[in-house]
Amino acid sequence: MLPVNRFTQFIAQNNLFSADNKILAAVSGGMDSVVMAHLLKVAGFNFSIAHCNFQLRGDEAVGDQAFCNDLALQLRVPFHTINFDTVKYVSDNKVSTQMAARELRYQWFEQLRQQHDYSVIALAHHQNDAIETILLNLTRGTGIAGMHGILPKNGLLVRPLLFLTREEIQQIITDNRLAFVEDSSNASAKYARNKIRLEVIPKLKELNPNLESTFNHNLEHFRGLELLLQQKVAELKHELFIQHDEEIHIPLAKIKMLEPKRLLLFNLLQEYGFNETSIDDLISSLDKHSGRIFESAGFNLLLDRERLIISPNKTALIKPVQFTENTHEVDFGSYKLTLLHDDSPLIVKNNPMAASVDADLLQYPLTLRTWQQGDYFYPIGMRTRKKLSDFFIDQKVPLHEKNNIPLLVNANDELIWIGGYRPDDRYKVSKNTKKVTIFELIKK
Amino acid sequence: MLPVNRFTQFIAQNNLFSADNKILAAVSGGMDSVVMAHLLKVAGFNFSIAHCNFQLRGDEAVGDQAFCNDLALQLRVPFHTINFDTVKYVSDNKVSTQMAARELRYQWFEQLRQQHDYSVIALAHHQNDAIETILLNLTRGTGIAGMHGILPKNGLLVRPLLFLTREEIQQIITDNRLAFVEDSSNASAKYARNKIRLEVIPKLKELNPNLESTFNHNLEHFRGLELLLQQKVAELKHELFIQHDEEIHIPLAKIKMLEPKRLLLFNLLQEYGFNETSIDDLISSLDKHSGRIFESAGFNLLLDRERLIISPNKTALIKPVQFTENTHEVDFGSYKLTLLHDDSPLIVKNNPMAASVDADLLQYPLTLRTWQQGDYFYPIGMRTRKKLSDFFIDQKVPLHEKNNIPLLVNANDELIWIGGYRPDDRYKVSKNTKKVTIFELIKK
């Protein structure tokens, strides 16, 4: 028997989704996601299965893909799948395989979500994943702020299996004779997690056989505290931040009264690109160095006599670059943009670092520049225009990173592509497209 | 060389104590407390050494006691020591040896502090103790609320060695050729801690060689969050609690808006004796069961239509008992009081569960009763009277426990002894005392 009541109860209690939502279930084919898919089916939810092939394990991965396709057929739900060129993404973006897989996966899920109007993306993490993550985060020092990854709900990601332990999932698989494939994540990324799982947690379980439920309780406590912190920071912003045109002024007297000072100041200022070291510097300067300036990637922090003034760091702004059709490469901040012209309506898929555009719509010279107040565009797949500032908020782009995002702009001033994020719908490759230009961004 | 600069810097940064404070240093004679004593000396602080002999290890413990006495002589600081009958305390109070040692130790430190006017009590916990405590608390589920034990400052307890790792302390011992005795705590109490120390932490250090500094950082984060929680709870009490004579009324509409509800409600109501189970019950009743009553040891919680009403649980109050000189035993709530008359001026020392009183000052019948509004007494060693309600606040007695504390009252209505806490100065054994009566409380 599947624990359908506990499943629906957990979903209701944590407000994950409801019977009229469309759910995208991420399924690797491993035990956890197979149990999630069966539970979603038996509980009567409206869901589809999405499976990624990272093309890192040859035939085995193709087998997993086929297995998931069969599962979708068996459960009679829609099936999405994709083949990623993970190796290329790694070398293009100079990230780890683990990070590449993560970025590719989440970008694709989000794309599917928007295209097919899914309400949430369901991931099959269970209680033991959560324990391992807490211990890993404590060990590596991301602290409890790094624990969003195991919240039942974090934005549009939901984790409806967090009420089950690994053992319970194994039991469900056995009892119900469910087919599954061996876990498909890559082994090296799992070194640290395996050490925690196989060497640390068994020792802790000798001290407390109910470790899972205890950690569940810890987790709820942390979650509550983290929520209080977020509330407090929002209150303080409202209370202390005074907007003067492009600047934000904060009365120094109020900053001196903050307690705990380091925690609150860091959470108030991190979105302007200031790290803990700058915050420590700032705190030790509060009583002595008026006139001191701290810099982040995009902002200056001026310690005035009576105020702290946050202002955009204009000198750090990347200068706009114009270029013509014959250009092959453009330098822009920490990126290089390449152009490739092709006489067929090629579409680049699932790579946010590249965009293929209908070449006939391009008016040269094109410009690469950073965002400006008032920018808007038509995100691909949408018929309505969106303010870029709102888009950045939706995408949770930190303020200081906004100034590093390359925007590809047509000679008519229309945005063609929010580099690394979203192409404009007006310039997409359509059935009438004859030729395309493919733009690709490469991190230097 | 001793790391005096880091020591004084840590003390200053955490506001532990200053050059004009008198400090009581708890010294077992082990590495940690020996390093603390030497550091206090070299840094020029005004301190005394206190050493407990729990009489659990015979000659070895006597040796440790002598070692600490020598250390005090060598450092030319005052020395306090005491022999506890720990075994008797364990059997009288039905507590574990570990708990008995803990209670006896802290009661004595506090007594010394009051008698000799020490500003703070310094304990020699270091960074690895802190890591072990965090992991133990997470494993056992006391969560981060159980982490007060490793704060640099918690009330009058300070931990000036928290800036050092165990390895650093060992290095200091070696480099400075400092004498010390083997750690004197009892082995069985250390089973869990040893498992964490020897089996869990080495695995985590394989993942992060700088585990200590990372955990220090985690700890600071937790401390900050815990402080925010305390602030929030204090604000909410001020904002929501409306006093009506003996009752506290809280508008239900405001309770329903609390978020995170469980964390905040628990922290608002725990001092009235309500545990997490009652809070969960209460939360699930908020929308349906008006009229429902929840009971704790000392309070009722009435879920009214528009308010939550906290009132003292009168039926649970223990009835006063009168008794005469010839009584041997008195039953009172969960305690039994015994009387012993003696014709010599015997003084009971260091056992808060017993009091020896000048027999000539007693006017029978005596009464055992719980506290009343307006009660006051003269805490032993003090010349000024103290409101009992203030005393309970100082002692951090939870509200619901106040109603279980037996007060020994003279026929003239003066308080003789706050059972389990403090005798009255007016009734103490003095040089004029001829006969004593020894009262002892035993938990049933």
Coordinates of N, CA and C in Angstrom, one line a residue, chain B residues 191-307:
Chain B
Y191 N 29.8 9.4 27.3 CA 29.6 8.4 26.3 C 29.2 9.1 24.9
A192 N 28.1 9.8 25.0 CA 27.6 10.4 23.8 C 28.6 11.5 23.2
R193 N 29.1 12.3 24.1 CA 30.1 13.3 23.7 C 31.3 12.7 23.0
N194 N 31.8 11.6 23.7 CA 33.0 10.9 23.1 C 32.7 10.3 21.7
K195 N 31.5 9.8 21.5 CA 31.1 9.3 20.2 C 31.2 10.4 19.2
I196 N 30.6 11.5 19.5 CA 30.6 12.7 18.6 C 32.1 13.1 18.4
R197 N 32.9 13.2 19.5 CA 34.2 13.7 19.4 C 35.1 12.8 18.6
L198 N 35.0 11.5 18.9 CA 36.0 10.6 18.3 C 35.6 9.9 17.0
E199 N 34.2 9.8 16.8 CA 33.8 9.1 15.7 C 33.1 10.0 14.6
V200 N 32.4 11.0 15.0 CA 31.7 11.9 14.1 C 32.6 13.0 13.5
I201 N 33.2 13.8 14.5 CA 33.9 15.0 14.1 C 35.1 14.7 13.1
P202 N 35.8 13.6 13.4 CA 36.9 13.4 12.4 C 36.5 13.2 11.0
K203 N 35.3 12.6 10.8 CA 34.7 12.4 9.5 C 34.4 13.8 8.9
L204 N 33.8 14.6 9.7 CA 33.4 16.0 9.2 C 34.7 16.7 8.8
K205 N 35.7 16.5 9.6 CA 37.0 17.3 9.3 C 37.6 16.8 8.0
E206 N 37.3 15.6 7.6 CA 37.8 15.1 6.3 C 37.2 16.0 5.2
L207 N 36.0 16.4 5.4 CA 35.3 17.2 4.4 C 35.7 18.7 4.6
N208 N 36.0 19.1 5.8 CA 36.4 20.5 6.0 C 37.4 20.6 7.1
P209 N 38.7 20.7 6.7 CA 39.8 20.8 7.7 C 39.6 21.9 8.7
N210 N 38.9 23.0 8.3 CA 38.7 24.2 9.2 C 37.4 24.1 9.9
L211 N 37.0 22.9 10.3 CA 35.7 22.7 10.9 C 35.4 23.6 12.0
E212 N 36.4 23.8 12.9 CA 36.2 24.7 14.1 C 35.8 26.1 13.7
S213 N 36.5 26.7 12.8 CA 36.2 28.1 12.5 C 34.9 28.1 11.8
T214 N 34.6 27.1 10.9 CA 33.3 27.1 10.3 C 32.1 27.0 11.3
F215 N 32.3 26.1 12.3 CA 31.3 26.0 13.3 C 31.2 27.2 14.2
N216 N 32.3 27.9 14.4 CA 32.3 29.1 15.1 C 31.3 30.1 14.4
H217 N 31.4 30.1 13.1 CA 30.6 30.9 12.3 C 29.1 30.5 12.4
N218 N 28.9 29.2 12.3 CA 27.5 28.7 12.4 C 27.0 29.1 13.8
L219 N 27.8 29.0 14.8 CA 27.4 29.3 16.1 C 27.0 30.8 16.2
E220 N 27.8 31.6 15.6 CA 27.4 33.1 15.7 C 26.1 33.3 15.0
H221 N 25.9 32.6 13.9 CA 24.6 32.7 13.2 C 23.5 32.3 14.0
F222 N 23.6 31.1 14.6 CA 22.5 30.6 15.5 C 22.2 31.6 16.6
R223 N 23.3 32.1 17.2 CA 23.2 33.0 18.4 C 22.4 34.2 18.0
G224 N 22.7 34.7 16.8 CA 22.0 35.9 16.3 C 20.5 35.6 16.1
L225 N 20.2 34.4 15.5 CA 18.8 34.1 15.2 C 18.1 33.9 16.5
E226 N 18.7 33.3 17.5 CA 18.1 33.0 18.8 C 17.8 34.4 19.5
L227 N 18.7 35.3 19.3 CA 18.5 36.7 19.9 C 17.3 37.3 19.2
L228 N 17.2 37.2 17.9 CA 16.0 37.8 17.2 C 14.7 37.2 17.7
L229 N 14.7 35.9 17.9 CA 13.5 35.2 18.4 C 13.2 35.8 19.8
Q230 N 14.1 35.9 20.7 CA 13.9 36.5 22.0 C 13.3 37.9 21.9
Q231 N 13.9 38.7 21.0 CA 13.4 40.0 20.8 C 11.9 40.0 20.4
K232 N 11.7 39.1 19.4 CA 10.3 39.1 18.8 C 9.3 38.6 19.9
V233 N 9.7 37.6 20.7 CA 8.8 37.2 21.7 C 8.5 38.3 22.8
A234 N 9.5 39.0 23.1 CA 9.3 40.1 24.1 C 8.4 41.2 23.5
E235 N 8.6 41.5 22.2 CA 7.7 42.5 21.5 C 6.3 42.0 21.5
L236 N 6.1 40.7 21.2 CA 4.8 40.2 21.1 C 4.1 40.2 22.4
K237 N 4.8 39.8 23.5 CA 4.2 39.8 24.8 C 3.7 41.2 25.2
H238 N 4.5 42.2 24.9 CA 4.2 43.6 25.1 C 2.9 44.0 24.3
E239 N 2.9 43.5 23.1 CA 1.9 43.9 22.2 C 0.5 43.2 22.4
L240 N 0.6 41.9 22.7 CA -0.6 41.0 22.7 C -1.1 40.7 24.1
F241 N -0.3 40.7 25.1 CA -0.8 40.2 26.4 C -1.5 41.3 27.2
I242 N -2.7 41.1 27.5 CA -3.5 42.2 28.2 C -3.8 41.6 29.6
Q243 N -3.2 42.2 30.7 CA -3.4 41.7 32.0 C -4.8 42.1 32.6
H244 N -5.5 41.1 33.1 CA -6.8 41.4 33.8 C -6.7 40.7 35.1
D245 N -6.4 41.4 36.2 CA -6.1 40.8 37.5 C -5.1 39.6 37.3
E246 N -5.6 38.4 37.7 CA -4.7 37.2 37.6 C -4.7 36.6 36.2
E247 N -5.5 37.1 35.3 CA -5.6 36.5 34.0 C -4.8 37.3 32.9
I248 N -4.4 36.6 31.9 CA -3.8 37.3 30.7 C -4.7 37.0 29.6
H249 N -5.2 38.1 28.9 CA -6.0 37.9 27.7 C -5.2 38.2 26.4
I250 N -5.4 37.3 25.4 CA -4.7 37.6 24.1 C -5.7 37.5 23.0
P251 N -5.8 38.6 22.2 CA -6.8 38.6 21.2 C -6.6 37.4 20.2
L252 N -7.6 36.7 19.9 CA -7.4 35.5 19.0 C -7.1 35.9 17.6
A253 N -7.6 37.0 17.1 CA -7.3 37.5 15.8 C -5.8 37.7 15.6
K254 N -5.2 38.2 16.6 CA -3.7 38.4 16.5 C -3.0 37.1 16.5
I255 N -3.5 36.2 17.3 CA -2.8 34.9 17.4 C -2.8 34.2 16.0
K256 N -4.0 34.3 15.4 CA -4.1 33.7 14.1 C -3.2 34.3 13.0
M257 N -2.8 35.5 13.3 CA -1.9 36.1 12.3 C -0.4 35.8 12.5
L258 N -0.1 35.2 13.7 CA 1.3 35.0 14.0 C 1.9 34.0 13.0
E259 N 3.2 34.3 12.6 CA 3.9 33.5 11.6 C 5.4 33.6 11.8
P260 N 6.1 32.5 12.0 CA 5.7 31.1 12.1 C 5.0 30.8 13.4
K261 N 3.8 30.3 13.3 CA 2.8 30.2 14.4 C 3.3 29.3 15.6
R262 N 3.8 28.1 15.2 CA 4.2 27.1 16.2 C 5.4 27.7 17.0
L263 N 6.4 28.2 16.3 CA 7.6 28.7 17.0 C 7.2 29.8 18.0
L264 N 6.4 30.7 17.5 CA 6.1 31.9 18.3 C 5.2 31.6 19.5
L265 N 4.1 30.8 19.2 CA 3.2 30.4 20.3 C 3.9 29.6 21.3
F266 N 4.7 28.7 20.9 CA 5.5 27.9 21.9 C 6.3 28.8 22.8
N267 N 7.0 29.7 22.2 CA 7.9 30.6 23.0 C 7.1 31.6 23.8
L268 N 5.9 31.9 23.4 CA 5.1 32.8 24.2 C 4.5 32.1 25.4
L269 N 4.2 30.8 25.2 CA 3.4 30.1 26.3 C 4.2 29.1 27.1
Q270 N 5.5 28.9 26.7 CA 6.2 27.8 27.5 C 6.4 28.2 28.9
E271 N 6.5 29.5 29.2 CA 6.7 29.8 30.6 C 5.5 29.6 31.5
Y272 N 4.4 29.3 30.9 CA 3.2 28.9 31.6 C 3.0 27.4 31.7
G273 N 4.1 26.7 31.3 CA 4.1 25.3 31.4 C 3.5 24.5 30.3
F274 N 3.2 25.2 29.2 CA 2.7 24.4 28.0 C 3.8 23.9 27.1
N275 N 3.6 22.7 26.7 CA 4.7 22.1 25.9 C 4.3 22.0 24.4
E276 N 5.1 21.5 23.6 CA 4.9 21.6 22.1 C 3.6 20.8 21.7
T277 N 3.3 19.7 22.5 CA 2.1 19.0 22.1 C 0.8 19.8 22.4
S278 N 0.8 20.5 23.5 CA -0.4 21.4 23.8 C -0.5 22.5 22.7
I279 N 0.7 23.0 22.3 CA 0.7 24.1 21.3 C 0.1 23.6 20.0
D280 N 0.5 22.4 19.6 CA 0.0 21.8 18.4 C -1.5 21.6 18.5
D281 N -2.0 21.1 19.6 CA -3.4 21.0 19.9 C -4.1 22.3 19.8
L282 N -3.5 23.3 20.4 CA -4.1 24.6 20.4 C -4.2 25.2 19.0
I283 N -3.1 25.0 18.2 CA -3.2 25.5 16.8 C -4.3 24.8 16.0
S284 N -4.4 23.5 16.2 CA -5.4 22.9 15.4 C -6.8 23.1 15.9
S285 N -6.9 23.7 17.1 CA -8.3 24.1 17.6 C -8.7 25.5 17.3
L286 N -7.7 26.3 16.8 CA -7.9 27.7 16.7 C -9.2 28.1 15.9
D287 N -9.4 27.3 14.9 CA -10.5 27.7 14.0 C -11.8 26.9 14.3
K288 N -11.8 26.0 15.3 CA -13.0 25.2 15.5 C -13.5 25.2 16.9
H289 N -12.7 24.9 17.9 CA -13.2 24.5 19.2 C -13.2 25.7 20.2
S290 N -14.0 26.7 20.0 CA -14.0 27.7 21.0 C -14.6 27.1 22.3
G291 N -14.1 27.5 23.4 CA -14.5 26.9 24.7 C -13.6 25.8 25.2
R292 N -12.6 25.4 24.4 CA -11.7 24.4 24.8 C -10.7 24.9 25.8
I293 N -10.4 24.0 26.8 CA -9.5 24.3 27.8 C -8.3 23.4 27.8
F294 N -7.1 24.0 27.8 CA -5.8 23.3 27.9 C -5.2 23.5 29.3
E295 N -4.7 22.4 29.9 CA -4.1 22.6 31.3 C -2.6 22.3 31.3
S296 N -1.9 23.1 32.0 CA -0.5 22.8 32.3 C -0.5 22.6 33.9
A297 N 0.7 22.4 34.4 CA 0.9 22.1 35.8 C 0.3 23.3 36.6
G298 N 0.5 24.5 36.2 CA 0.0 25.6 37.0 C -1.0 26.5 36.4
F299 N -1.3 26.3 35.1 CA -2.2 27.3 34.4 C -3.2 26.6 33.5
N300 N -4.3 27.3 33.3 CA -5.3 26.9 32.3 C -5.2 27.9 31.1
L301 N -5.5 27.3 30.0 CA -5.5 28.1 28.8 C -6.9 27.9 28.2
L302 N -7.7 29.0 28.2 CA -9.1 28.9 27.7 C -9.2 29.5 26.4
L303 N -9.7 28.7 25.4 CA -9.8 29.2 24.0 C -11.2 29.8 23.9
D304 N -11.3 31.1 24.2 CA -12.6 31.8 24.2 C -13.0 32.1 22.7
R305 N -14.2 32.7 22.5 CA -14.5 33.0 21.1 C -13.5 34.0 20.5
E306 N -13.2 35.0 21.3 CA -12.3 36.1 20.7 C -11.0 36.2 21.3
R307 N -10.8 35.5 22.4 CA -9.5 35.6 23.2 C -9.0 34.3 23.6

